[in-house]
JSON list of C-alpha atoms in Angstrom, two decimals:
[
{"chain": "A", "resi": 1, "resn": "UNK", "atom": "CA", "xyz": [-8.87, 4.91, -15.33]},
{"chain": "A", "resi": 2, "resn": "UNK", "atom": "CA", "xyz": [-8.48, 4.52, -11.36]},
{"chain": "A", "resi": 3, "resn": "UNK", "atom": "CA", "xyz": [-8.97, 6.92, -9.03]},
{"chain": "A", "resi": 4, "resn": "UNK", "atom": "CA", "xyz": [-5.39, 6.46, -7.72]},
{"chain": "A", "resi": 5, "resn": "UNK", "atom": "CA", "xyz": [-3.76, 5.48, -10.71]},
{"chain": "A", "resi": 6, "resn": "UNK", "atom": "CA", "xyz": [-0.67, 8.27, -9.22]},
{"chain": "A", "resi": 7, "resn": "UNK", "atom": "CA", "xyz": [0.16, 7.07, -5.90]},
{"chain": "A", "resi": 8, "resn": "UNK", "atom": "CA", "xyz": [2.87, 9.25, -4.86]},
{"chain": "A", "resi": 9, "resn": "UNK", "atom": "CA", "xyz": [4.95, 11.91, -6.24]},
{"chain": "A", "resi": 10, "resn": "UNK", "atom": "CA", "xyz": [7.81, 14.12, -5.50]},
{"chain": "A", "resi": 11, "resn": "UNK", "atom": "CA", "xyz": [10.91, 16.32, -6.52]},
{"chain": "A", "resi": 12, "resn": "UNK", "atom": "CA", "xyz": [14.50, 15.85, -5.13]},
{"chain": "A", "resi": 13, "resn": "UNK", "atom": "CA", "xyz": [17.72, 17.37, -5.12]},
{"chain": "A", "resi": 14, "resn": "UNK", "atom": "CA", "xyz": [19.90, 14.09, -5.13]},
{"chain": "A", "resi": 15, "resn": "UNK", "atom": "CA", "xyz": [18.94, 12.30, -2.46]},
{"chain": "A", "resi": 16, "resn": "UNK", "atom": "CA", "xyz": [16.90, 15.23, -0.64]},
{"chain": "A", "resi": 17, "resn": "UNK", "atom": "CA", "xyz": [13.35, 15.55, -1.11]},
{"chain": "A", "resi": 18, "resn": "UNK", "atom": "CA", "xyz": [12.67, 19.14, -1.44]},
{"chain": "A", "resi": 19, "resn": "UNK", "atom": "CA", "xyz": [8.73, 18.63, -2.31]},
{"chain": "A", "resi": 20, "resn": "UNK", "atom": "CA", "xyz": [6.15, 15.50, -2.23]},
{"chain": "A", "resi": 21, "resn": "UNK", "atom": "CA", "xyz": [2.76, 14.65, -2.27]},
{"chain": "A", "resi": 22, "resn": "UNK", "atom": "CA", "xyz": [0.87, 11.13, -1.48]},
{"chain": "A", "resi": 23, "resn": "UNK", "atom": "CA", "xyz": [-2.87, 10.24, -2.49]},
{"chain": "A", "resi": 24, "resn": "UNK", "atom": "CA", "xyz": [-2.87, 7.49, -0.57]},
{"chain": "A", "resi": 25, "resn": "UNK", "atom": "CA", "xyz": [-2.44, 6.86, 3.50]},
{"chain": "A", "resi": 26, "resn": "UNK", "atom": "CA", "xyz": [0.24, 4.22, 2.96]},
{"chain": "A", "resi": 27, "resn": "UNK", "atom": "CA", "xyz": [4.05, 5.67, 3.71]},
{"chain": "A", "resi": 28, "resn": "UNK", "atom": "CA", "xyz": [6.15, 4.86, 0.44]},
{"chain": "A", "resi": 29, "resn": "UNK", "atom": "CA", "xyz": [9.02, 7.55, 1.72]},
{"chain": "A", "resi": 30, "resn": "UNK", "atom": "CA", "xyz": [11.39, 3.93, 2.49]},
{"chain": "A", "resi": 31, "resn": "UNK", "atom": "CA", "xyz": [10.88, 2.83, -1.30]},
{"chain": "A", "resi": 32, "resn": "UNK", "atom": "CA", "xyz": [11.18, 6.26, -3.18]},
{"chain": "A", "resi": 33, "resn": "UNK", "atom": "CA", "xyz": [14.29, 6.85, -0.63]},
{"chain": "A", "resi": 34, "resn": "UNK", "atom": "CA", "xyz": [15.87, 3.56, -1.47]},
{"chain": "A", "resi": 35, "resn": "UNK", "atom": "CA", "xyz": [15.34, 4.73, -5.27]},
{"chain": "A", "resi": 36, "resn": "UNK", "atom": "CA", "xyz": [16.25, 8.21, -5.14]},
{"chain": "A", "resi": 37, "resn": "UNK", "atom": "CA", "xyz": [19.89, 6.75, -3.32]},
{"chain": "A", "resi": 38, "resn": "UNK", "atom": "CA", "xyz": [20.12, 4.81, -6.69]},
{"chain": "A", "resi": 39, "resn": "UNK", "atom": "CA", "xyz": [19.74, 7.06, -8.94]},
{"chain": "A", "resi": 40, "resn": "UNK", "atom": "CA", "xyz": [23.14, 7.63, -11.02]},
{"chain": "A", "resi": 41, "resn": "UNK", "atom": "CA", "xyz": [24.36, 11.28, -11.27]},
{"chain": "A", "resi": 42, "resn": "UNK", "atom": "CA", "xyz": [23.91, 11.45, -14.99]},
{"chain": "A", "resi": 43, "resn": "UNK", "atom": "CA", "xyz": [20.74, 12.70, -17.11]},
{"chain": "A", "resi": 44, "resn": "UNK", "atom": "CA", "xyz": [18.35, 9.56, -17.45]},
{"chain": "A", "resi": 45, "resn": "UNK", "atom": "CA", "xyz": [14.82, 8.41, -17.51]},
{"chain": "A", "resi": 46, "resn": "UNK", "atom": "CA", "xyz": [13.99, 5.25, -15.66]},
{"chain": "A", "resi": 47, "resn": "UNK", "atom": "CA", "xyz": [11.05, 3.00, -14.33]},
{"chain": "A", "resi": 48, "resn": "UNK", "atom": "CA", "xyz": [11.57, 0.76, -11.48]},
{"chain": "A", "resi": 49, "resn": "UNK", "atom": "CA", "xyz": [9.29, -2.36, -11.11]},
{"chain": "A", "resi": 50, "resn": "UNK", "atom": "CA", "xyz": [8.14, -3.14, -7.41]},
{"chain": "A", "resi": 51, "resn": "UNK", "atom": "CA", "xyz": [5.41, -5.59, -6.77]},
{"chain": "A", "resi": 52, "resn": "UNK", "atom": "CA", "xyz": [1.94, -4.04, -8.55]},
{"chain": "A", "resi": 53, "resn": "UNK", "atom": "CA", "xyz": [3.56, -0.43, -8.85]},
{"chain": "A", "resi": 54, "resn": "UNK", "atom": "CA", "xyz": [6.01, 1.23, -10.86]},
{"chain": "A", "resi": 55, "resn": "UNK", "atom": "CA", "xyz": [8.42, 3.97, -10.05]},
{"chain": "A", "resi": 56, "resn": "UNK", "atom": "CA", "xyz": [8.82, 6.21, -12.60]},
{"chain": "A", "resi": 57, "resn": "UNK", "atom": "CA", "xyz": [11.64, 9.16, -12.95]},
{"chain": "A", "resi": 58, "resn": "UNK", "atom": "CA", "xyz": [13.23, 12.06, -15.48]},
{"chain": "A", "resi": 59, "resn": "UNK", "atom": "CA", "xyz": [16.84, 12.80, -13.17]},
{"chain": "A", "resi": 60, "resn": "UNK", "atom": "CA", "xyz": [18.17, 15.64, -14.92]},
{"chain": "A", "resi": 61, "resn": "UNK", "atom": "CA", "xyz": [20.49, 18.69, -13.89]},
{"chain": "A", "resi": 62, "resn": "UNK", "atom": "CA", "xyz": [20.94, 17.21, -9.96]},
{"chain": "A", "resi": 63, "resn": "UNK", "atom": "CA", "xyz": [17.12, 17.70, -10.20]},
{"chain": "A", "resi": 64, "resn": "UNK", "atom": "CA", "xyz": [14.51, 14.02, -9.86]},
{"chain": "A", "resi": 65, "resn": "UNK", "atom": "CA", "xyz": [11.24, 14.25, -10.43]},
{"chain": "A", "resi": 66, "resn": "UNK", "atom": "CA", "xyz": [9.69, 10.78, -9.73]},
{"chain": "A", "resi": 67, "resn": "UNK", "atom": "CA", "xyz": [6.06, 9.03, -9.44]},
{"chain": "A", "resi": 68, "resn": "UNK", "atom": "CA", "xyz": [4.77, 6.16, -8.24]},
{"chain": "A", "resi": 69, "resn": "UNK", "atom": "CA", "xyz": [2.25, 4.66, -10.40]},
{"chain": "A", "resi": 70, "resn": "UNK", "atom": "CA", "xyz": [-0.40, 1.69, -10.68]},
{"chain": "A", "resi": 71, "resn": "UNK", "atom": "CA", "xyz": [1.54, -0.94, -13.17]},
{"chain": "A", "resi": 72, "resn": "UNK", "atom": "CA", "xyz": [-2.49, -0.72, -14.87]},
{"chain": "A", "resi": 73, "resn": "UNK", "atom": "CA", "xyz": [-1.51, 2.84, -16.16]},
{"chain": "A", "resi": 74, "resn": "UNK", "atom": "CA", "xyz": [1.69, 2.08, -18.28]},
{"chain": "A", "resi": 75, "resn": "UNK", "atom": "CA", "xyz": [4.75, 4.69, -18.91]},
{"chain": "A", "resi": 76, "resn": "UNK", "atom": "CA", "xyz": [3.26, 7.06, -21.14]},
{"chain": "A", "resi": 77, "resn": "UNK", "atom": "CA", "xyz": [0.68, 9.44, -18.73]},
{"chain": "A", "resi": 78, "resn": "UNK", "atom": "CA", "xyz": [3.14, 8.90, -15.68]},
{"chain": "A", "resi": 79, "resn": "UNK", "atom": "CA", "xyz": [6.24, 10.22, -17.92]},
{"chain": "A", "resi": 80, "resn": "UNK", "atom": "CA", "xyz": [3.61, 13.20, -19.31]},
{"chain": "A", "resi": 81, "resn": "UNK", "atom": "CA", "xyz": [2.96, 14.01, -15.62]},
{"chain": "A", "resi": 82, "resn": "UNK", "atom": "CA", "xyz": [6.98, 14.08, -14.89]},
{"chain": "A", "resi": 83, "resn": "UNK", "atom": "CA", "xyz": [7.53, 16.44, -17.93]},
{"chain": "A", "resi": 84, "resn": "UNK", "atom": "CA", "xyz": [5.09, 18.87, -16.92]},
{"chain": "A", "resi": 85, "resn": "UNK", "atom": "CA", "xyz": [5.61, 18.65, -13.26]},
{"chain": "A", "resi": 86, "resn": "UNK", "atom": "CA", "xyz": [9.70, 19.21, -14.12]},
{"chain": "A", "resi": 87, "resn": "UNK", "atom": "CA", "xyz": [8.63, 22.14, -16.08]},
{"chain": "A", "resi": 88, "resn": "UNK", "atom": "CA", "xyz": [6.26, 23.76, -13.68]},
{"chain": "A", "resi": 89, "resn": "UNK", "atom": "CA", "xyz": [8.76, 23.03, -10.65]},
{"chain": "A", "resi": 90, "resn": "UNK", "atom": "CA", "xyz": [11.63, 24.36, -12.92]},
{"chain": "A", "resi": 91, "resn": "UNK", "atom": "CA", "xyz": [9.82, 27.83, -13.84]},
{"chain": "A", "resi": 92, "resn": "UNK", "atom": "CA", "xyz": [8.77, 28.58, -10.53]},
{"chain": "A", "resi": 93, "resn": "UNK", "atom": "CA", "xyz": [11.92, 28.51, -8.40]},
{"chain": "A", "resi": 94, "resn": "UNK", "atom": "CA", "xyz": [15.36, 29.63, -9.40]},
{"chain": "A", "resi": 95, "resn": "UNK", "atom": "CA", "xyz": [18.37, 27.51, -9.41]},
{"chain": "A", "resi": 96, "resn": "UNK", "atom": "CA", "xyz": [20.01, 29.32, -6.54]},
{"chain": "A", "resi": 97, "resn": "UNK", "atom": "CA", "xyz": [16.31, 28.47, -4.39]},
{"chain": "A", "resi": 98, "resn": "UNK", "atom": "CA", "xyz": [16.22, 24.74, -5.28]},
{"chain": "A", "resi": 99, "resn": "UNK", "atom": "CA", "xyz": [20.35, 24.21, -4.52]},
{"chain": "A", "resi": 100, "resn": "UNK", "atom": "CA", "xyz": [19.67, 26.09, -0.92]},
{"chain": "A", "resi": 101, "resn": "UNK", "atom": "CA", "xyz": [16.61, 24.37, 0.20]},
{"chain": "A", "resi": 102, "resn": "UNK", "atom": "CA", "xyz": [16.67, 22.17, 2.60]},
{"chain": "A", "resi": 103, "resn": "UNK", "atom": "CA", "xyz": [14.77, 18.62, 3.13]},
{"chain": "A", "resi": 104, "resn": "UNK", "atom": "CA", "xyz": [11.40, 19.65, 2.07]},
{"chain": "A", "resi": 105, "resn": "UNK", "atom": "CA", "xyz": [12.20, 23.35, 2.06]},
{"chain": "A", "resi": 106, "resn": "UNK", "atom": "CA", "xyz": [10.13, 23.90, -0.99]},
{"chain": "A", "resi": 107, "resn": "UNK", "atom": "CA", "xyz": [6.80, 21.76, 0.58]},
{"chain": "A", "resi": 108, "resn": "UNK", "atom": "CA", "xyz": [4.77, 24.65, -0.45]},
{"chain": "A", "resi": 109, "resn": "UNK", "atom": "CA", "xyz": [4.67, 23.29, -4.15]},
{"chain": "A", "resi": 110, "resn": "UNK", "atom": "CA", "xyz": [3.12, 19.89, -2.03]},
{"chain": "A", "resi": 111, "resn": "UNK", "atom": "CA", "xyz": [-0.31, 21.38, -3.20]},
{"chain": "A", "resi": 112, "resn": "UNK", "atom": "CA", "xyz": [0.86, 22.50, -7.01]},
{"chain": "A", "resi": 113, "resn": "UNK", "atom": "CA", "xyz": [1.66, 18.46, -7.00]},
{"chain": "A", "resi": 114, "resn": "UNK", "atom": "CA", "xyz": [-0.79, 17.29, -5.63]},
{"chain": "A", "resi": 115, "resn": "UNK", "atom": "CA", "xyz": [-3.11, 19.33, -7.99]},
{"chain": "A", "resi": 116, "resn": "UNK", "atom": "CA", "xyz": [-1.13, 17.96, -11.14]},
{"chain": "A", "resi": 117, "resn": "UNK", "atom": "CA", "xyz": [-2.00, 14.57, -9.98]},
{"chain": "A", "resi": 118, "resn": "UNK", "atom": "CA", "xyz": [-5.33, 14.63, -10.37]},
{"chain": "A", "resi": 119, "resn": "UNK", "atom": "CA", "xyz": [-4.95, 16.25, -13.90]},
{"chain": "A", "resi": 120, "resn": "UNK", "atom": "CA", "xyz": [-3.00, 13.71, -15.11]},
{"chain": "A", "resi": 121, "resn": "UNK", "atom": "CA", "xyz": [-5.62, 11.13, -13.39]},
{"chain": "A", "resi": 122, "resn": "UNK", "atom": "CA", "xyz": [-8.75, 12.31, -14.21]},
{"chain": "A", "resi": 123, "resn": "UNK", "atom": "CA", "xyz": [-7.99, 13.94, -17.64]},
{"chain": "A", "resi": 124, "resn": "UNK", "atom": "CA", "xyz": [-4.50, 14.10, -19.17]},
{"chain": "A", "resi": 125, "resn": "UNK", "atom": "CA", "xyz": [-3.83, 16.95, -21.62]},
{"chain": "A", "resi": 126, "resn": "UNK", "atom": "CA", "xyz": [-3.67, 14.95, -25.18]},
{"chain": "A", "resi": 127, "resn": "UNK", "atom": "CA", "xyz": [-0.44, 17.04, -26.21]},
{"chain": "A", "resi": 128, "resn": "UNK", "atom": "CA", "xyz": [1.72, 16.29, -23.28]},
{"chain": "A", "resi": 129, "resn": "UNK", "atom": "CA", "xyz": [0.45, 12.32, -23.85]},
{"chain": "A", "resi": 130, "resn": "UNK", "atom": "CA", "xyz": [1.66, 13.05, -27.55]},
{"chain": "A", "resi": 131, "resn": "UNK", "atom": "CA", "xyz": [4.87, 14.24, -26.77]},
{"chain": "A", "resi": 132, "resn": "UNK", "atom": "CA", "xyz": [5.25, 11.70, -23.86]},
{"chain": "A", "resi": 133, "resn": "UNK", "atom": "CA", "xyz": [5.14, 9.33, -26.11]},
{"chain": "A", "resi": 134, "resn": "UNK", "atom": "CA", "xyz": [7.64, 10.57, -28.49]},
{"chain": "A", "resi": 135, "resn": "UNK", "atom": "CA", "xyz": [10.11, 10.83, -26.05]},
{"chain": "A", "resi": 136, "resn": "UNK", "atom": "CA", "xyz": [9.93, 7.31, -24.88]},
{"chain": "A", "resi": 137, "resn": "UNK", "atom": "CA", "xyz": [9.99, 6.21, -28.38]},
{"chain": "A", "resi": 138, "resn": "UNK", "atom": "CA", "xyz": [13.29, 7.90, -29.48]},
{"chain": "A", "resi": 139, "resn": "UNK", "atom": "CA", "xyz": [15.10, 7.70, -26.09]},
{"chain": "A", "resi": 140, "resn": "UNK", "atom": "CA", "xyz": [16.58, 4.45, -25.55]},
{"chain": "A", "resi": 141, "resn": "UNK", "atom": "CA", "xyz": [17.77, 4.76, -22.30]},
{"chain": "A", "resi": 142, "resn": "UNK", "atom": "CA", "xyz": [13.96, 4.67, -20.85]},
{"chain": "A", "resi": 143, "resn": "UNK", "atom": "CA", "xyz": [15.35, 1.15, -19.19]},
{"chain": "A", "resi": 144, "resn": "UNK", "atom": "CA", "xyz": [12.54, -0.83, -16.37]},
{"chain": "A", "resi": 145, "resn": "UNK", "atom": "CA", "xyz": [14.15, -2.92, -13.69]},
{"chain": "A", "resi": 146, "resn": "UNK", "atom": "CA", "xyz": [13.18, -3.88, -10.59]},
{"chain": "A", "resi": 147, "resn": "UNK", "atom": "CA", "xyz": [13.69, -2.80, -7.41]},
{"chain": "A", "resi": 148, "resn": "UNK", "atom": "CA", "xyz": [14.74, -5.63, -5.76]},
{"chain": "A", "resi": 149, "resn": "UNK", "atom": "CA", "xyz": [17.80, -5.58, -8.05]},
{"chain": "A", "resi": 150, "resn": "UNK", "atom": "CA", "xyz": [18.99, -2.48, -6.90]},
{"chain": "A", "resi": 151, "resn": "UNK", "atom": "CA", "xyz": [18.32, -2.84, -2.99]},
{"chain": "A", "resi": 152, "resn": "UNK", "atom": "CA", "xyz": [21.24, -4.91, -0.92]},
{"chain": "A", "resi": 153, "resn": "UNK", "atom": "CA", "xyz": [19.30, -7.10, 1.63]},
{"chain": "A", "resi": 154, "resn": "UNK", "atom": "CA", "xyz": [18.78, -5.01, 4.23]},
{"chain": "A", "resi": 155, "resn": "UNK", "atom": "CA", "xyz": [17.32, -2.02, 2.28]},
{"chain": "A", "resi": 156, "resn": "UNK", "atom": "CA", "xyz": [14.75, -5.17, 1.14]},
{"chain": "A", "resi": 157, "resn": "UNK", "atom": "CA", "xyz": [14.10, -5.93, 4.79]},
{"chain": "A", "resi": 158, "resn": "UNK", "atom": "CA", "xyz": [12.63, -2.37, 5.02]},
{"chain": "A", "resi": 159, "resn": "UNK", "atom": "CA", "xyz": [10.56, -2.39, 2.08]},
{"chain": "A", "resi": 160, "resn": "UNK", "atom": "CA", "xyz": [8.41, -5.21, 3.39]},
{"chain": "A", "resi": 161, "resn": "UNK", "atom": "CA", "xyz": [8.20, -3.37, 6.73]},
{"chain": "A", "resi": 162, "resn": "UNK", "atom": "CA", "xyz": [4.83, -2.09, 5.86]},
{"chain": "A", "resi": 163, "resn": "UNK", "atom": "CA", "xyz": [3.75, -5.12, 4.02]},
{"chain": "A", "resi": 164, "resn": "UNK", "atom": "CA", "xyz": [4.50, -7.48, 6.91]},
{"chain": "A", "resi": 165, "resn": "UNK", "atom": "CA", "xyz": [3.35, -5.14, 9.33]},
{"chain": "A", "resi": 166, "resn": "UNK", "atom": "CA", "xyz": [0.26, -5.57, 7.03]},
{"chain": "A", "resi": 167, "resn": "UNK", "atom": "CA", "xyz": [0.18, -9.68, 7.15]},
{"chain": "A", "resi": 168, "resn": "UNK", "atom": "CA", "xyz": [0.74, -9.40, 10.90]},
{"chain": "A", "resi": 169, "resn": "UNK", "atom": "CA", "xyz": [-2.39, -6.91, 11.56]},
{"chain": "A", "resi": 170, "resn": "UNK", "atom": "CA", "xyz": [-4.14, -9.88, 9.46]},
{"chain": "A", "resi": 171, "resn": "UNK", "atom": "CA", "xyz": [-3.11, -12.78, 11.35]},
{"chain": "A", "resi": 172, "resn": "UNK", "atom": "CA", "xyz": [-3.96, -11.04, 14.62]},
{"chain": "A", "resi": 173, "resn": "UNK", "atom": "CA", "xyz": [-7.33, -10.33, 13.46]},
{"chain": "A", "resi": 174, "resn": "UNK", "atom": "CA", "xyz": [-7.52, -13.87, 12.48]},
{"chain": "A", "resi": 175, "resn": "UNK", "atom": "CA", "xyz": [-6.59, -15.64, 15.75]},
{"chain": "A", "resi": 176, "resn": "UNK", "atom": "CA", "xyz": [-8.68, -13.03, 17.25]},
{"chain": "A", "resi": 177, "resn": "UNK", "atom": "CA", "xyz": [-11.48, -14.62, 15.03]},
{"chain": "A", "resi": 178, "resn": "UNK", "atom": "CA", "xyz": [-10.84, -18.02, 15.47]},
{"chain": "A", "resi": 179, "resn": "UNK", "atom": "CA", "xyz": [-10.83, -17.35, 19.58]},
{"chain": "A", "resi": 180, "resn": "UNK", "atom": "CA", "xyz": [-14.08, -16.11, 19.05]},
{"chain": "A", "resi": 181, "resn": "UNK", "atom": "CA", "xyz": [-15.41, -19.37, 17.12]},
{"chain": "A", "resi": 182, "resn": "UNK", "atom": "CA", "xyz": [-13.62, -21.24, 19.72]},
{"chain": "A", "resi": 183, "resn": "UNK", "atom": "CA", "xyz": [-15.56, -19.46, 22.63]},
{"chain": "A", "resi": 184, "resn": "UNK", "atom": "CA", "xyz": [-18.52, -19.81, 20.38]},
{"chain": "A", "resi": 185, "resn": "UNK", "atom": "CA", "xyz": [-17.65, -23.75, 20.25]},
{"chain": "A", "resi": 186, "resn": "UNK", "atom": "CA", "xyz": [-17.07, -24.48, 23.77]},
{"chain": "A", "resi": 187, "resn": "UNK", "atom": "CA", "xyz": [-20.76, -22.34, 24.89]},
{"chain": "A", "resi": 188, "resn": "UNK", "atom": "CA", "xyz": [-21.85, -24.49, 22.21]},
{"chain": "A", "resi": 189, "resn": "UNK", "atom": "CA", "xyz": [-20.92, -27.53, 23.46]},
{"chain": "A", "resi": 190, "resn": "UNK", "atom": "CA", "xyz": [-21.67, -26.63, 27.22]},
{"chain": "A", "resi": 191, "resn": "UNK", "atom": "CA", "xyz": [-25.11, -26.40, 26.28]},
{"chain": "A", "resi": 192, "resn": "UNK", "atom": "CA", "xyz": [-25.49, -29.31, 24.32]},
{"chain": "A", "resi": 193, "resn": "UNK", "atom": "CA", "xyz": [-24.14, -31.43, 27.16]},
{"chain": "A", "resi": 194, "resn": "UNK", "atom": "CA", "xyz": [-26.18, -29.73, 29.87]},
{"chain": "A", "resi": 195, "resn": "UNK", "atom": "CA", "xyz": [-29.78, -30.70, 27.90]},
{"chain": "A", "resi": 196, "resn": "UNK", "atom": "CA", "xyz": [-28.15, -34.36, 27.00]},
{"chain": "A", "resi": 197, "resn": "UNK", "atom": "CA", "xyz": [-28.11, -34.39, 31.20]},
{"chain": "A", "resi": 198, "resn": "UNK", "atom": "CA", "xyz": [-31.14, -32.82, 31.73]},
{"chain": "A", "resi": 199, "resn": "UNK", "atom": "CA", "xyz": [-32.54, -35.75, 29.15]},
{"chain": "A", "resi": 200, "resn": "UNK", "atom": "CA", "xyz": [-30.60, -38.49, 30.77]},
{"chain": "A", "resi": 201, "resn": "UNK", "atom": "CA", "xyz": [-32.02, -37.17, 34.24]},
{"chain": "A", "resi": 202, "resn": "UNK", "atom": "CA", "xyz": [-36.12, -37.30, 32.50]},
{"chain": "A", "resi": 203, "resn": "UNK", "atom": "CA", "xyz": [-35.60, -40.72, 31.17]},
{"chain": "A", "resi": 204, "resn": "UNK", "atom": "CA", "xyz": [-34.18, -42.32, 33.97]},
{"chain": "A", "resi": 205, "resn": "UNK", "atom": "CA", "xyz": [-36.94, -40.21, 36.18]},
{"chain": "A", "resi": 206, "resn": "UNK", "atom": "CA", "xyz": [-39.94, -41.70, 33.50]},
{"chain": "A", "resi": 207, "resn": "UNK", "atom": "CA", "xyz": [-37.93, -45.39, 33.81]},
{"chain": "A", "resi": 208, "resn": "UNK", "atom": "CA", "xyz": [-38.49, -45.34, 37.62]},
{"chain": "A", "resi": 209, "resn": "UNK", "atom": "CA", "xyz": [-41.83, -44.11, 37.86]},
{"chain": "A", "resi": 210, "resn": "UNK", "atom": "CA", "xyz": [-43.22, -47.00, 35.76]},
{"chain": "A", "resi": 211, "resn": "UNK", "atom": "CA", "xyz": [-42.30, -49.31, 38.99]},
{"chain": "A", "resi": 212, "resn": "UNK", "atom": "CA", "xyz": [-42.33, -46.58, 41.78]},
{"chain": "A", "resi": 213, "resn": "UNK", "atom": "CA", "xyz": [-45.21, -44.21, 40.86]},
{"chain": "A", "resi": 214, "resn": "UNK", "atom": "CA", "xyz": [-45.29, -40.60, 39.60]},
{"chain": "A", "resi": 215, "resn": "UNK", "atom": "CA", "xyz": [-44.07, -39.51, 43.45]},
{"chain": "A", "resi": 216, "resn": "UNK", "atom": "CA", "xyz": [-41.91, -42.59, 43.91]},
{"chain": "A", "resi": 217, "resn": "UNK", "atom": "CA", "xyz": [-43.87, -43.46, 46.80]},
{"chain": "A", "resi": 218, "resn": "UNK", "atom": "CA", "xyz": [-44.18, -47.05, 46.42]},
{"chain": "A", "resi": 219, "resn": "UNK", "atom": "CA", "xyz": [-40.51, -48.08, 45.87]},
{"chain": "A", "resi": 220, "resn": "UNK", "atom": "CA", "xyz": [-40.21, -46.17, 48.99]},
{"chain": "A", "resi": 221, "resn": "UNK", "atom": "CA", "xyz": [-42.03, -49.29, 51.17]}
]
């Protein structure tokens, strides 16, 4: 299984993220944000489709508790992680705690996620895959869409911020490369027509000295 096979996780109250954690440098906050503003009021259990990942979530009581996942990985480990990560979050803080926290007022669970993560990635407890997959298998409104549906165009705009600021950190690298060959090229070139010169200059010096002499002294009377 990869190494990062959960990218990102987190738990929200509506649209406020009360607790998160990333294994991975990339920022993801403008996707799961777009999401979690998405994300009907009702009870439901969802997986969004963007590019090569998949956004997975269990929204229930005002509570989300979403990952982002390598598509490689399927729904049944990331929707294990979310049950167990909903019931850990759940036990450990009251309702009155998570309704008056603010943005990230809980971030001291960050590590309890983080932790989970790597559970879940490195070696999953069988039961909660068992019962993972159960629950996919008898509710039917574990729907997959993608994200692109959902977004108007100017939430897409921002989701390819990172990926063109990606393509343009590329092309820069690449013009700065092909400058380089260019440079290369021209040295190249320089020399090459210096030595044709220098060549020129011998044979025309070898030409005359079969009439004039070695010193040129006798074309010279």
């Amino acid at each position: 299984m990869l190494g990062q096979s959960l990218i990102y996780a987190l738990v929200a109250r509506g649209a406020t993220v009360l607790a998160a954690h990333s294994a991975d440098k990339r920022d993801f906050s403008q996707a799961t944000q777009a999401i979690l503003s998405k994300i009907p009021p009702n009870n439901s259990k969802l997986t969004y489709v963007w590019e090569q990942y998949l956004f997975h979530y269990i929204s229930e009581g005002g509570l989300t508790f979403l990952v982002m996942a390598d598509d490689a990985v399927g729904r049944r480990m990331p929707f294990a992680f979310l049950a167990e990560l909903q019931q850990r979050f759940t036990s450990k803080y009251s309702p009155d705690v998570i309704y008056a926290a603010d943005e990230y007022g809980l971030d001291e669970f960050d590590p309890e996620i983080g932790r989970l993560m790597h559970q879940f990635t490195t070696a999953p407890p069988q039961d909660a895959l068992n019962q993972a997959r159960q629950d996919i298998a008898q509710v039917k409104d574990i729907m997959v869409q993608n994200v692109e549906q959902i977004l108007s165009r100017g939430e897409r705009i921002e989701l390819l911020v990172d990926k063109t600021d990606t393509m343009a950190g590329q092309a820069w690298a690449f013009r700065r490369g092909a400058r380089s060959v260019r440079r290369q090229q021209f040295w190249r070139n320089q020399k090459i027509m210096m030595l044709s010169v220098a060549v020129g200059i011998l044979l025309l010096y070898i030409f005359i000295a079969q009439f004039c002499g070695a010193g040129l002294n006798h074309c010279r009377s």
